[in-house]
Every structure is written in C-alpha cells, then in structure tokens.
Short mmCIF file of C-alpha atoms in Angstrom, two decimals:
data_model
loop_
_atom_site.label_atom_id
_atom_site.label_comp_id
_atom_site.label_asym_id
_atom_site.label_seq_id
_atom_site.Cartn_x
_atom_site.Cartn_y
_atom_site.Cartn_z
CA UNK T 1 120.03 39.71 285.38
CA UNK T 2 120.44 40.11 281.64
CA UNK T 3 123.08 42.84 282.12
CA UNK T 4 124.95 40.66 284.68
CA UNK T 5 125.05 37.78 282.19
CA UNK T 6 126.28 40.17 279.50
CA UNK T 7 129.09 41.40 281.74
CA UNK T 8 130.04 37.84 282.64
CA UNK T 9 130.08 36.88 278.94
CA UNK T 10 132.09 39.99 278.06
CA UNK T 11 134.57 39.25 280.87
CA UNK T 12 135.06 35.70 279.62
CA UNK T 13 135.68 36.96 276.07
CA UNK T 14 138.23 39.49 277.33
CA UNK T 15 140.03 36.78 279.36
CA UNK T 16 140.19 34.49 276.35
CA UNK T 17 141.49 37.29 274.14
CA UNK T 18 144.15 38.20 276.70
CA UNK T 19 145.24 34.56 276.91
CA UNK T 20 145.37 34.23 273.12
CA UNK T 21 147.32 37.47 272.84
CA UNK T 22 149.86 36.20 275.34
CA UNK T 23 150.03 32.84 273.59
CA UNK T 24 150.58 34.41 270.17
CA UNK T 25 153.13 36.84 271.58
CA UNK T 26 155.18 33.96 272.99
CA UNK T 27 154.86 31.79 269.89
CA UNK T 28 155.13 34.35 267.08
CA UNK T 29 158.92 33.96 266.73
CA UNK T 30 159.65 36.47 269.47
CA UNK T 31 161.53 34.34 272.00
CA UNK T 32 164.78 32.39 272.24
CA UNK T 33 165.15 28.66 272.71
CA UNK T 34 168.04 27.82 275.05
CA UNK T 35 169.59 24.44 274.26
CA UNK T 36 172.35 22.99 276.49
CA UNK T 37 174.95 20.97 274.59
CA UNK T 38 177.27 18.64 276.50
CA UNK T 39 180.18 19.84 274.37
CA UNK T 40 180.90 22.43 271.69
CA UNK T 41 180.43 21.83 267.99
CA UNK T 42 183.67 21.32 266.06
CA UNK T 43 183.10 21.84 262.34
CA UNK T 44 180.09 23.07 260.34
CA UNK T 45 181.22 21.79 256.94
CA UNK T 46 178.83 18.93 256.02
CA UNK T 47 181.68 16.98 254.41
CA UNK T 48 184.06 17.32 257.35
CA UNK T 49 181.96 17.33 260.55
CA UNK T 50 182.20 14.07 262.50
CA UNK T 51 180.73 14.90 265.94
CA UNK T 52 177.13 14.76 267.16
CA UNK T 53 177.08 18.37 268.44
CA UNK T 54 178.06 19.76 265.05
CA UNK T 55 175.38 17.62 263.40
CA UNK T 56 172.84 18.89 265.93
CA UNK T 57 173.45 22.50 264.94
CA UNK T 58 173.92 21.80 261.22
CA UNK T 59 170.50 20.11 261.03
CA UNK T 60 168.89 23.51 261.62
CA UNK T 61 170.99 25.34 259.00
CA UNK T 62 171.23 22.99 256.03
CA UNK T 63 168.78 20.95 253.96
CA UNK T 64 169.24 18.16 251.43
CA UNK T 65 167.47 16.93 248.33
CA UNK T 66 165.67 14.53 250.68
CA UNK T 67 164.65 14.84 254.34
CA UNK T 68 163.58 12.57 257.18
CA UNK T 69 159.96 12.55 258.19
CA UNK T 70 159.53 13.73 261.81
CA UNK T 71 160.80 11.13 264.33
CA UNK T 72 161.29 8.61 261.52
CA UNK T 73 163.94 6.99 259.33
CA UNK T 74 161.64 7.22 256.31
CA UNK T 75 162.65 9.89 253.81
CA UNK T 76 160.74 12.14 251.44
CA UNK T 77 161.64 14.94 248.99
CA UNK T 78 162.85 18.25 250.40
CA UNK T 79 164.87 20.51 248.07
CA UNK T 80 163.78 18.09 245.39
CA UNK T 81 160.07 18.38 244.68
CA UNK T 82 160.00 14.82 243.32
CA UNK T 83 162.27 12.23 241.75
CA UNK T 84 162.30 9.27 239.34
CA UNK T 85 164.35 6.07 239.56
CA UNK T 86 165.27 3.75 236.69
CA UNK T 87 164.25 0.09 236.91
CA UNK T 88 167.84 -1.03 237.44
CA UNK T 89 168.30 1.39 240.37
CA UNK T 90 171.23 3.16 238.73
CA UNK T 91 169.71 6.44 237.47
CA UNK T 92 167.98 9.01 239.73
CA UNK T 93 166.40 12.12 238.21
CA UNK T 94 165.52 14.94 240.63
CA UNK T 95 163.15 17.81 239.86
CA UNK T 96 164.15 20.68 242.14
CA UNK T 97 162.13 23.18 244.13
CA UNK T 98 162.01 26.59 242.51
CA UNK T 99 162.42 30.03 244.09
CA UNK T 100 164.70 28.76 246.86
CA UNK T 101 167.64 30.84 248.03
CA UNK T 102 170.63 30.08 250.20
CA UNK T 103 170.98 32.23 253.31
CA UNK T 104 173.54 34.41 251.50
CA UNK T 105 171.12 35.13 248.65
CA UNK T 106 172.67 32.71 246.15
CA UNK T 107 170.07 30.74 244.15
CA UNK T 108 169.44 27.06 244.77
CA UNK T 109 169.27 25.37 241.37
CA UNK T 110 170.80 22.56 239.30
CA UNK T 111 174.17 24.32 239.23
CA UNK T 112 174.23 24.39 243.04
CA UNK T 113 173.44 20.66 243.22
CA UNK T 114 176.21 19.86 240.72
CA UNK T 115 178.68 22.04 242.69
CA UNK T 116 177.87 20.20 245.92
CA UNK T 117 178.05 16.80 244.21
CA UNK T 118 181.42 17.44 242.61
CA UNK T 119 182.77 18.81 245.87
CA UNK T 120 181.56 15.66 247.63
CA UNK T 121 183.14 13.40 245.03
CA UNK T 122 186.45 15.28 245.30
CA UNK T 123 186.50 14.79 249.09
CA UNK T 124 185.33 11.17 249.00
CA UNK T 125 188.91 9.94 249.26
CA UNK T 126 189.58 11.81 252.50
CA UNK T 127 186.15 12.22 254.10
CA UNK T 128 184.15 9.22 255.35
CA UNK T 129 180.83 11.08 255.06
CA UNK T 130 181.61 12.48 251.62
CA UNK T 131 182.32 8.91 250.50
CA UNK T 132 179.16 7.59 252.18
CA UNK T 133 176.91 9.99 250.26
CA UNK T 134 178.78 10.76 247.03
CA UNK T 135 181.37 8.00 246.58
CA UNK T 136 178.98 5.79 244.60
CA UNK T 137 177.97 8.59 242.19
CA UNK T 138 179.46 7.93 238.77
CA UNK T 139 178.16 11.06 237.08
CA UNK T 140 175.84 14.04 237.61
CA UNK T 141 174.22 15.96 234.75
CA UNK T 142 172.21 19.14 234.44
CA UNK T 143 169.08 18.44 232.36
CA UNK T 144 167.55 21.86 232.99
CA UNK T 145 167.78 24.78 235.38
CA UNK T 146 165.90 22.71 237.98
CA UNK T 147 166.51 19.13 236.84
CA UNK T 148 169.55 16.98 237.64
CA UNK T 149 170.33 13.36 236.89
CA UNK T 150 172.61 11.11 238.93
CA UNK T 151 174.08 7.91 237.55
CA UNK T 152 175.41 5.52 240.18
CA UNK T 153 178.32 3.10 239.87
CA UNK T 154 176.17 0.33 241.34
CA UNK T 155 172.61 0.13 242.68
CA UNK T 156 172.48 1.05 246.36
CA UNK T 157 169.39 0.93 248.55
CA UNK T 158 170.66 3.72 250.81
CA UNK T 159 171.21 6.49 248.23
CA UNK T 160 167.98 8.40 248.95
CA UNK T 161 168.46 8.06 252.71
CA UNK T 162 172.03 9.36 252.49
CA UNK T 163 170.83 12.46 250.62
CA UNK T 164 168.81 13.36 253.74
CA UNK T 165 171.80 13.23 256.10
CA UNK T 166 172.96 16.62 257.45
CA UNK T 167 176.51 15.26 257.34
CA UNK T 168 177.45 14.66 253.73
CA UNK T 169 174.07 15.15 252.08
CA UNK T 170 173.44 18.82 252.91
CA UNK T 171 173.36 21.43 250.16
CA UNK T 172 175.76 24.28 250.97
CA UNK T 173 175.99 27.60 249.16
CA UNK T 174 178.53 27.58 246.30
CA UNK T 175 179.38 31.15 247.34
CA UNK T 176 180.42 30.15 250.87
CA UNK T 177 184.06 30.89 251.67
CA UNK T 178 184.48 29.10 255.01
CA UNK T 179 181.87 26.41 255.69
CA UNK T 180 183.83 25.05 258.65
CA UNK T 181 183.20 28.24 260.64
CA UNK T 182 180.43 29.98 258.69
CA UNK T 183 177.82 27.49 257.44
CA UNK T 184 175.41 28.68 254.75
CA UNK T 185 172.46 26.52 253.73
CA UNK T 186 168.80 26.89 252.81
CA UNK T 187 167.37 25.83 256.19
CA UNK T 188 165.12 27.47 258.77
CA UNK T 189 167.94 28.97 260.86
CA UNK T 190 171.19 30.72 260.04
CA UNK T 191 174.21 31.09 262.29
CA UNK T 192 174.93 34.60 263.54
CA UNK T 193 177.47 34.02 266.31
CA UNK T 194 179.83 31.31 267.54
CA UNK T 195 181.93 31.83 270.66
CA UNK T 196 184.05 28.68 270.88
CA UNK T 197 183.40 26.50 273.93
CA UNK T 198 180.71 28.89 275.13
CA UNK T 199 177.71 29.36 272.83
CA UNK T 200 176.33 29.29 269.29
CA UNK T 201 173.47 31.56 268.21
CA UNK T 202 171.11 30.88 265.33
CA UNK T 203 168.51 33.32 264.02
CA UNK T 204 165.35 32.37 262.14
CA UNK T 205 165.76 32.63 258.37
CA UNK T 206 162.92 34.97 257.38
CA UNK T 207 163.43 33.97 253.73
CA UNK T 208 163.06 30.27 254.42
CA UNK T 209 161.15 28.73 251.53
CA UNK T 210 159.21 26.36 253.83
CA UNK T 211 158.04 28.98 256.32
CA UNK T 212 154.42 28.00 255.65
CA UNK T 213 155.05 24.79 257.59
CA UNK T 214 155.14 26.71 260.88
CA UNK T 215 152.18 29.11 260.44
CA UNK T 216 154.45 31.92 261.58
CA UNK T 217 155.01 30.59 265.09
CA UNK T 218 158.07 29.16 266.78
CA UNK T 219 161.33 30.55 268.13
CA UNK T 220 163.03 33.59 266.68
CA UNK T 221 166.43 32.31 267.73
CA UNK T 222 168.17 29.24 269.13
CA UNK T 223 170.98 29.73 271.61
CA UNK T 224 173.16 26.66 272.11
CA UNK T 225 174.95 26.79 275.47
CA UNK T 226 178.05 24.64 275.94
CA UNK T 227 177.62 23.06 279.39
CA UNK T 228 179.90 20.09 279.95
CA UNK T 229 178.83 19.55 283.57
CA UNK T 230 175.60 17.50 283.67
CA UNK T 231 174.54 18.78 287.11
CA UNK T 232 174.98 22.38 285.98
CA UNK T 233 172.91 21.71 282.85
CA UNK T 234 170.12 20.18 284.95
CA UNK T 235 170.10 23.22 287.24
CA UNK T 236 169.78 25.51 284.21
CA UNK T 237 166.77 23.48 283.08
CA UNK T 238 165.18 23.72 286.52
CA UNK T 239 165.71 27.49 286.56
CA UNK T 240 164.21 27.93 283.08
CA UNK T 241 167.56 29.13 281.70
CA UNK T 242 167.78 26.08 279.43
CA UNK T 243 164.83 24.45 277.68
CA UNK T 244 166.46 21.33 276.20
CA UNK T 245 169.36 19.20 277.47
CA UNK T 246 171.22 17.15 274.85
CA UNK T 247 172.44 14.63 277.43
CA UNK T 248 170.96 13.13 280.61
CA UNK T 249 173.25 10.77 282.56
CA UNK T 250 171.57 7.57 283.82
CA UNK T 251 171.90 8.54 287.48
CA UNK T 252 169.73 11.63 286.92
CA UNK T 253 166.94 10.03 284.87
CA UNK T 254 164.70 9.01 287.78
CA UNK T 255 164.91 12.34 289.61
CA UNK T 256 164.23 14.37 286.46
CA UNK T 257 161.36 12.12 285.46
CA UNK T 258 159.66 12.92 288.79
CA UNK T 259 159.78 16.68 288.25
CA UNK T 260 156.54 18.28 287.11
CA UNK T 261 158.15 20.85 284.81
CA UNK T 262 160.42 18.43 282.97
CA UNK T 263 159.65 15.93 280.20
CA UNK T 264 162.05 13.18 279.24
CA UNK T 265 162.12 12.03 275.63
CA UNK T 266 163.38 8.46 275.31
CA UNK T 267 165.03 7.23 272.13
CA UNK T 268 166.37 3.79 271.26
CA UNK T 269 169.41 4.85 269.30
CA UNK T 270 170.86 2.86 266.43
CA UNK T 271 174.07 2.41 268.36
CA UNK T 272 176.29 -0.47 269.39
CA UNK T 273 179.23 -0.57 271.78
CA UNK T 274 181.72 -3.36 272.00
CA UNK T 275 184.74 -4.85 273.63
CA UNK T 276 186.83 -5.11 270.48
CA UNK T 277 189.53 -7.74 270.04
CA UNK T 278 192.72 -7.34 268.04
CA UNK T 279 192.43 -10.65 266.22
CA UNK T 280 196.10 -10.47 265.20
CA UNK T 281 197.47 -10.04 268.73
CA UNK T 282 199.18 -13.05 270.31
CA UNK T 283 196.71 -13.14 273.21
CA UNK T 284 193.53 -12.98 271.10
CA UNK T 285 194.51 -14.66 267.84
CA UNK T 286 192.66 -17.84 268.91
CA UNK T 287 188.94 -17.56 268.05
CA UNK T 288 188.17 -19.96 270.91
CA UNK T 289 189.59 -17.43 273.40
CA UNK T 290 187.55 -14.62 271.85
CA UNK T 291 184.40 -16.76 272.00
CA UNK T 292 185.04 -17.42 275.69
CA UNK T 293 185.14 -13.68 276.42
CA UNK T 294 181.81 -13.25 274.61
CA UNK T 295 180.23 -16.09 276.63
CA UNK T 296 181.60 -14.82 279.96
CA UNK T 297 180.23 -11.29 279.43
CA UNK T 298 177.40 -10.94 281.96
CA UNK T 299 175.29 -8.22 280.35
CA UNK T 300 172.62 -8.36 283.06
CA UNK T 301 175.19 -7.42 285.68
CA UNK T 302 176.44 -4.51 283.56
CA UNK T 303 172.88 -3.28 282.89
CA UNK T 304 172.13 -3.20 286.62
CA UNK T 305 175.45 -1.91 287.98
CA UNK T 306 176.79 0.30 285.17
CA UNK T 307 173.75 1.43 283.17
CA UNK T 308 171.40 1.74 286.18
CA UNK T 309 168.79 -0.34 284.36
CA UNK T 310 168.58 2.02 281.38
CA UNK T 311 169.89 -0.34 278.70
CA UNK T 312 168.90 -3.38 276.66
CA UNK T 313 170.80 -6.60 276.14
CA UNK T 314 172.88 -6.58 272.99
CA UNK T 315 172.10 -9.27 270.46
CA UNK T 316 175.23 -8.97 268.36
CA UNK T 317 176.55 -6.41 265.88
CA UNK T 318 173.16 -4.82 265.15
CA UNK T 319 171.28 -2.55 267.60
CA UNK T 320 167.88 -3.85 268.81
CA UNK T 321 165.80 -1.77 266.36
CA UNK T 322 167.64 -3.17 263.32
CA UNK T 323 168.04 -6.63 264.82
CA UNK T 324 164.25 -7.03 264.80
CA UNK T 325 164.27 -6.61 261.01
CA UNK T 326 167.13 -9.02 260.37
CA UNK T 327 166.81 -11.74 263.02
CA UNK T 328 170.46 -12.68 263.61
CA UNK T 329 171.40 -15.48 266.00
CA UNK T 330 173.60 -14.44 268.92
CA UNK T 331 175.48 -16.00 271.82
CA UNK T 332 173.83 -15.75 275.25
CA UNK T 333 176.12 -15.50 278.30
CA UNK T 334 177.15 -18.99 279.38
CA UNK T 335 179.73 -19.23 282.17
CA UNK T 336 180.21 -22.98 281.96
CA UNK T 337 180.91 -23.06 278.21
CA UNK T 338 183.07 -19.92 278.37
CA UNK T 339 185.19 -21.32 281.20
CA UNK T 340 185.56 -24.64 279.35
CA UNK T 341 186.80 -22.90 276.20
CA UNK T 342 189.43 -20.99 278.21
CA UNK T 343 190.64 -24.17 279.85
CA UNK T 344 190.83 -25.88 276.45
CA UNK T 345 192.99 -22.97 275.27
CA UNK T 346 195.42 -23.65 278.14
CA UNK T 347 194.30 -21.15 280.77
CA UNK T 348 193.57 -21.84 284.43
CA UNK T 349 193.31 -20.05 287.78
CA UNK T 350 197.05 -20.56 288.17
CA UNK T 351 197.66 -19.32 284.61
CA UNK T 352 194.85 -16.84 283.81
CA UNK T 353 194.35 -15.09 280.48
CA UNK T 354 196.19 -11.77 280.89
CA UNK T 355 194.56 -9.03 278.83
CA UNK T 356 195.16 -5.28 278.38
CA UNK T 357 191.97 -3.33 277.69
CA UNK T 358 191.96 0.33 276.56
CA UNK T 359 188.87 2.40 277.38
CA UNK T 360 187.91 6.02 276.55
CA UNK T 361 187.46 8.19 279.62
CA UNK T 362 184.63 10.50 278.58
CA UNK T 363 180.91 9.62 278.60
CA UNK T 364 179.61 8.77 275.12
CA UNK T 365 176.11 7.98 273.84
CA UNK T 366 176.97 4.30 274.05
CA UNK T 367 178.78 4.67 277.39
CA UNK T 368 176.76 7.29 279.31
CA UNK T 369 178.45 6.78 282.70
CA UNK T 370 181.97 7.09 281.34
CA UNK T 371 184.88 4.71 280.88
CA UNK T 372 185.96 4.22 284.48
CA UNK T 373 182.50 3.07 285.56
CA UNK T 374 182.31 0.65 282.64
CA UNK T 375 185.86 -0.55 283.34
CA UNK T 376 184.93 -1.33 286.94
CA UNK T 377 181.97 -3.37 285.71
CA UNK T 378 184.02 -5.29 283.16
CA UNK T 379 186.73 -6.01 285.74
CA UNK T 380 184.17 -7.55 288.08
CA UNK T 381 182.52 -9.57 285.29
CA UNK T 382 185.74 -11.13 284.04
CA UNK T 383 187.97 -11.41 287.11
CA UNK T 384 185.37 -13.11 289.29
CA UNK T 385 185.77 -16.12 286.96
CA UNK T 386 189.33 -16.55 288.21
CA UNK T 387 190.38 -17.30 284.64
CA UNK T 388 190.91 -13.75 283.32
CA UNK T 389 193.14 -10.93 284.54
CA UNK T 390 192.46 -7.52 282.98
CA UNK T 391 194.75 -4.49 282.99
CA UNK T 392 192.84 -1.29 282.16
CA UNK T 393 194.31 1.70 280.34
CA UNK T 394 192.06 4.78 280.30
CA UNK T 395 192.60 7.39 277.59
CA UNK T 396 190.80 10.45 276.23
CA UNK T 397 188.55 9.32 273.39
CA UNK T 398 190.47 11.20 270.68
CA UNK T 399 193.76 9.75 271.91
CA UNK T 400 192.45 6.18 271.84
CA UNK T 401 190.89 6.71 268.41
CA UNK T 402 194.10 8.18 267.00
CA UNK T 403 196.13 5.26 268.34
CA UNK T 404 193.76 2.78 266.69
CA UNK T 405 193.78 4.72 263.41
CA UNK T 406 197.58 4.61 263.43
CA UNK T 407 197.58 0.86 264.06
CA UNK T 408 199.40 1.06 267.38
CA UNK T 409 199.52 -2.24 269.28
CA UNK T 410 196.32 -2.77 271.27
CA UNK T 411 195.03 -6.12 272.54
CA UNK T 412 191.48 -5.04 273.31
CA UNK T 413 189.52 -1.79 273.39
CA UNK T 414 186.08 -0.36 274.11
CA UNK T 415 184.43 1.74 271.41
CA UNK T 416 180.99 2.28 269.93
CA UNK T 417 179.42 2.85 266.57
CA UNK T 418 176.27 4.73 265.64
CA UNK T 419 174.45 4.14 262.39
CA UNK T 420 174.84 7.09 260.06
CA UNK T 421 171.77 6.30 257.98
CA UNK T 422 169.71 3.63 259.75
CA UNK T 423 170.81 0.84 257.39
CA UNK T 424 172.22 -2.52 258.53
CA UNK T 425 175.09 -2.23 256.05
CA UNK T 426 176.29 0.91 257.81
CA UNK T 427 176.57 -1.02 261.07
CA UNK T 428 178.64 -3.81 259.52
CA UNK T 429 180.77 -2.77 256.53
CA UNK T 430 182.66 0.16 258.16
CA UNK T 431 183.67 -2.02 261.11
CA UNK T 432 184.13 -5.53 259.77
CA UNK T 433 185.07 -5.40 256.08
CA UNK T 434 188.73 -6.37 255.85
CA UNK T 435 189.56 -3.29 253.75
CA UNK T 436 187.80 -0.73 255.95
CA UNK T 437 190.11 1.79 257.67
CA UNK T 438 187.84 1.52 260.74
CA UNK T 439 188.36 -2.25 261.08
CA UNK T 440 190.41 -1.89 264.26
CA UNK T 441 189.82 -5.58 264.99
CA UNK T 442 192.16 -6.45 262.08
CA UNK T 443 189.45 -8.96 261.25
CA UNK T 444 189.71 -10.76 257.92
CA UNK T 445 187.10 -13.11 256.49
CA UNK T 446 186.79 -13.21 252.70
CA UNK T 447 183.28 -14.68 252.92
CA UNK T 448 182.13 -11.82 255.14
CA UNK T 449 183.60 -9.34 252.62
CA UNK T 450 181.80 -11.11 249.78
CA UNK T 451 178.43 -11.18 251.54
CA UNK T 452 178.72 -7.53 252.61
CA UNK T 453 179.39 -6.49 249.01
CA UNK T 454 176.45 -8.58 247.77
CA UNK T 455 174.06 -7.11 250.37
CA UNK T 456 174.98 -3.55 249.37
CA UNK T 457 173.62 -4.03 245.84
CA UNK T 458 170.76 -6.44 246.62
CA UNK T 459 167.48 -4.58 246.06
CA UNK T 460 165.25 -7.43 247.35
CA UNK T 461 164.73 -6.82 251.10
CA UNK T 462 164.23 -10.50 251.98
CA UNK T 463 167.35 -11.63 250.13
CA UNK T 464 169.33 -8.80 251.69
CA UNK T 465 168.20 -9.78 255.20
CA UNK T 466 169.24 -13.39 254.54
CA UNK T 467 172.73 -12.22 253.54
CA UNK T 468 173.02 -10.29 256.81
CA UNK T 469 171.95 -13.35 258.81
CA UNK T 470 174.69 -15.35 257.11
CA UNK T 471 177.20 -12.64 258.01
CA UNK T 472 176.06 -12.71 261.65
CA UNK T 473 176.50 -16.51 261.74
CA UNK T 474 180.08 -16.19 260.46
CA UNK T 475 180.84 -13.50 263.03
CA UNK T 476 179.44 -15.69 265.82
CA UNK T 477 182.16 -18.21 265.03
CA UNK T 478 184.93 -15.65 264.52
CA UNK T 479 183.95 -13.42 267.49
CA UNK T 480 185.92 -10.26 266.59
CA UNK T 481 184.10 -8.43 269.40
CA UNK T 482 181.93 -8.89 272.49
CA UNK T 483 178.96 -6.56 272.20
CA UNK T 484 177.96 -4.53 275.25
CA UNK T 485 174.45 -3.50 276.37
CA UNK T 486 172.67 -0.85 274.29
CA UNK T 487 171.82 2.18 276.49
CA UNK T 488 168.60 4.12 276.28
CA UNK T 489 169.19 7.77 275.40
CA UNK T 490 167.24 10.67 276.86
CA UNK T 491 166.69 14.32 276.07
CA UNK T 492 165.30 16.50 278.87
CA UNK T 493 162.80 19.20 277.82
CA UNK T 494 160.90 22.01 279.43
CA UNK T 495 157.43 20.51 279.88
CA UNK T 496 155.76 23.42 278.06
CA UNK T 497 157.50 22.77 274.73
CA UNK T 498 155.52 21.13 271.95
CA UNK T 499 156.51 20.03 268.46
CA UNK T 500 159.80 18.37 269.42
CA UNK T 501 160.94 15.41 267.34
CA UNK T 502 164.09 13.31 267.10
CA UNK T 503 164.75 10.19 265.05
CA UNK T 504 166.80 7.06 265.94
CA UNK T 505 169.98 8.47 264.40
CA UNK T 506 169.79 11.58 266.59
CA UNK T 507 168.58 14.02 263.93
CA UNK T 508 166.15 16.62 265.27
CA UNK T 509 164.39 19.61 263.76
CA UNK T 510 163.62 22.67 265.91
CA UNK T 511 161.75 24.92 263.48
CA UNK T 512 158.31 23.75 264.65
CA UNK T 513 159.03 23.96 268.38
CA UNK T 514 156.76 26.31 270.28
CA UNK T 515 155.38 26.92 273.74
CA UNK T 516 152.29 24.87 274.52
CA UNK T 517 151.11 27.64 276.84
CA UNK T 518 152.41 31.07 277.82
CA UNK T 519 155.01 31.09 280.59
CA UNK T 520 153.42 31.70 284.01
CA UNK T 521 153.39 35.33 284.99
CA UNK T 522 153.55 35.74 288.77
#
C-alpha cells in the first residue's frame, strides 16, 4: 500500500511538472500574438500619426517621460524616474531613468529629451499633436546628463498627461532617419517588418529596460494582421489564427459573447459624435432652427435601430465618463417644443426645412455600423415629423474631412471626436473655439472663447468644472451641433489571454499579455 501511494504521489508530481513545463514553454516569450486590425497603420512618427491603428502599434514601440497606469487615465513616471513642479505650475523638472537605450543603441538621456522637445516645438505649427504636447513649452534646459527642466508659457493641468500620449509625447531616437516608416523608441517591442495593407511584425526588445515587469514571460512577437472584413476577422479568431480583434461591429456582439472561447472587453470610450451645423449657412443660421433639430433628435430610436442597444444617450458635448465629473445641463428630446420652434421659424408640412447632410461612409468608433445605417436612422427620425426634409450625401471619411478642412460649403455633417488625453478641454476647445481650424461649425461666441481660455489655466478643479458648466449652458442656447448616442466599444480576445488592459482613450499595452493556460493539445 505504501508503494502504491508513493507511485500515485510521484505520478501527480510528474503531471504537475509536465503542466508547468508546458505553461512556461508557452509563456516564456516563445510564441506570437496575432492581432487583427480593421485597417492598416498609416504613419509611425509620433508627431505626424493621426489614426487609431498607428497609435495602437506605436504604443508598443515608444515610451514617454510619463505613462498611463493600466486601464486608467492616471499617469505616473516612466522614462522619468520622478519629477518636481513649481508652485505656480510653470516649471517642471524631470529626473531621468539611467541606463536606458533606444532600440538602435542610442542612449536615452537629457540630450535625447531636448532633441524630441525641440522637434516637437518646430512641428507645433503644422502638427496638431505636436502642438498639443509641446506647443505650450516656452523653454527646455539641460541641468545634467539625466535632468531636464521645462518652463511653460502658461500653467496647464494636462501637461503631465500629454507627456504620456504615444502620439506627440513619445521619445524617439535622435538617430532615427525615417520615423514615419521605421519607428525607433525605447519600448518593449521593435518593428521588424511592415508589408503595407497586409501585416506589421514586432519583435520583443530583449534590451528593454523594464523587462523585470514581465518576469520573463509574454509573447516573443506581435503580428498585426490587416483584416478589413469584420466577418473574416471573427472567423480568424474562432480558428485561433487571431487572438485579438481591434473592432467588433454591434451586430456580432451577442453571438461572440455567447462563445466559450471568446472574451469581450467593453470600454466606454471618451468619444462624441454629432450632427454638426454650419452656423453660417442660410438654412441653419437661425439658432432657433438648430435648437429644433436638437430637440427632435430621438436618441432612443437611434440606440435601438442603429446601435443595436450598444450605446448610451448623449448628454451634450462631453462623453458620459467626463460628463459625470462636470455635470452639464443638456436638452432632452422634446417633439412638441422642437416642432413649435420650427413653425415659429416659418416652416410647415407644406414648406418643410430642406437640409443637406453629409455623412462618412466607413464605420468609425463613434459610428460602428457605418454611415448609411446611421443616415437611414436620421432620415426616419427627422422626416416622420413632416417638418424636415433631408438630402443625404455619403462620402469616404477622408474626402468629407478634406472638404470641411478646405471650408467647402456644407450645411450639415456627421463627424465624431475622441479625447486625445481624457481632459474636458480637449473635447471642447478643438471643436468650438472660434479660432480652431477644426471648428467646422463656423461657430463664434466670444464668451465661450474666453471661458475656454480661462479653464485651460485654472488649476482649481472645482472652479474649472464651473467654467465648463457655463460653457455648456451657452452652447445649449447656441446649439452648434446635435449630439448623437455614444456607442460602447468592444475588443474580442481569445479567452485564454490574461494581462490585457486598455484605457478609455484606446491606449493598450501588450508586453504583459500571456496565456492563462497552455493551448489544448489533442
């Protein structure tokens, strides 16, 4: 009996050791993570990239002086070991990590920070993201080999957050010759291959200075597959040929959620979408008409018919997560009041408001079912009143955006905006300040401009929130846009993956991803 127990014990030990060996083999940076992107990246230069797929890849290659905590908008030091801030919020002194190298072997030090800062300042006039991060920097000084001091033009509450952004805030190698196509940072992965419109391959950076964070486990490489057909991407996930999908259309959420080998990760993105009004056009110059279109917008109908239930009611120019912090008032749908305002403006069923609305064709984060589906919903919402007649013009997104940038005549348009840094100012100033190049509404309100400028430099959170509430009140009256429902975003993952994190501005880190258990061996 004793020998039988010994054999049983020995067998159990052997089984455990075999399992652990298999587990360590899978997780000890020996396998490839397959990640399906809905579209190809465009540009890997942190000061020039403007698309979400480029940011997705760049987040694995570059690092900044600051970084986001996992799944959070809170920031902490990264390439800076710590920092000091003057009482007036104008001077930031950063003490840098030592013994850090870029992926090309160049040293990361104060000179590298100054090179990146000056490059950012030079491009601030032509690059939105360079201006966002570096435009407010008055001066940068080297105080030592690993100490730099920034002096700002004015105190800004978002400076530290912006230094964590992969777009704009990333530290690139001063030796890099072509960052657009060959990114070189200090991060956990380095790019080894890019076949346009097909795939991007990253290899683990064995010299990564933070390798201790992963205990030596994770994926040896990340292979981004460009799969623009959502059904094809889902089939790759089901077959185990893709492990993460960057995009899940609403119509596939329920079926994927029911599959045992798939896990859906839900994120409430800091995104708004809107029916924008050209406030200078003859049709929409009257604020009363614009208010009527806001009041007649039946969001509940759109949520059910267009977003398949996977969206939240919009409460104005701020997404729900930020709106909770600010507490703006907003206009609820009200058919009776909206119809009355249109009649007061001279419209009737015999003489309806005739409106041309331009809509991007492709699905976007804020418009996951695409423009035609949203257009059909908006047509039903407005034309069933009998007081509005809408003509829809569908365009590729880039074409619509270029037309708006060039100031071509447009009465109304559908677009969206995603927060770059999780700050309320970033949802308001780029769109609604009269001097902003992105103010496609041609909206002008000197009081709004004044309050936006005051909020940018107000360090007291309560006073800053009150300024934003005042801005929201003014925009309620002016109604430069009707805000559409805020969709819920999903990533689809292989159920066995652990360590995945993504924050509300769509920044994810893959270095700590690993298999929770070894793949089944039949």
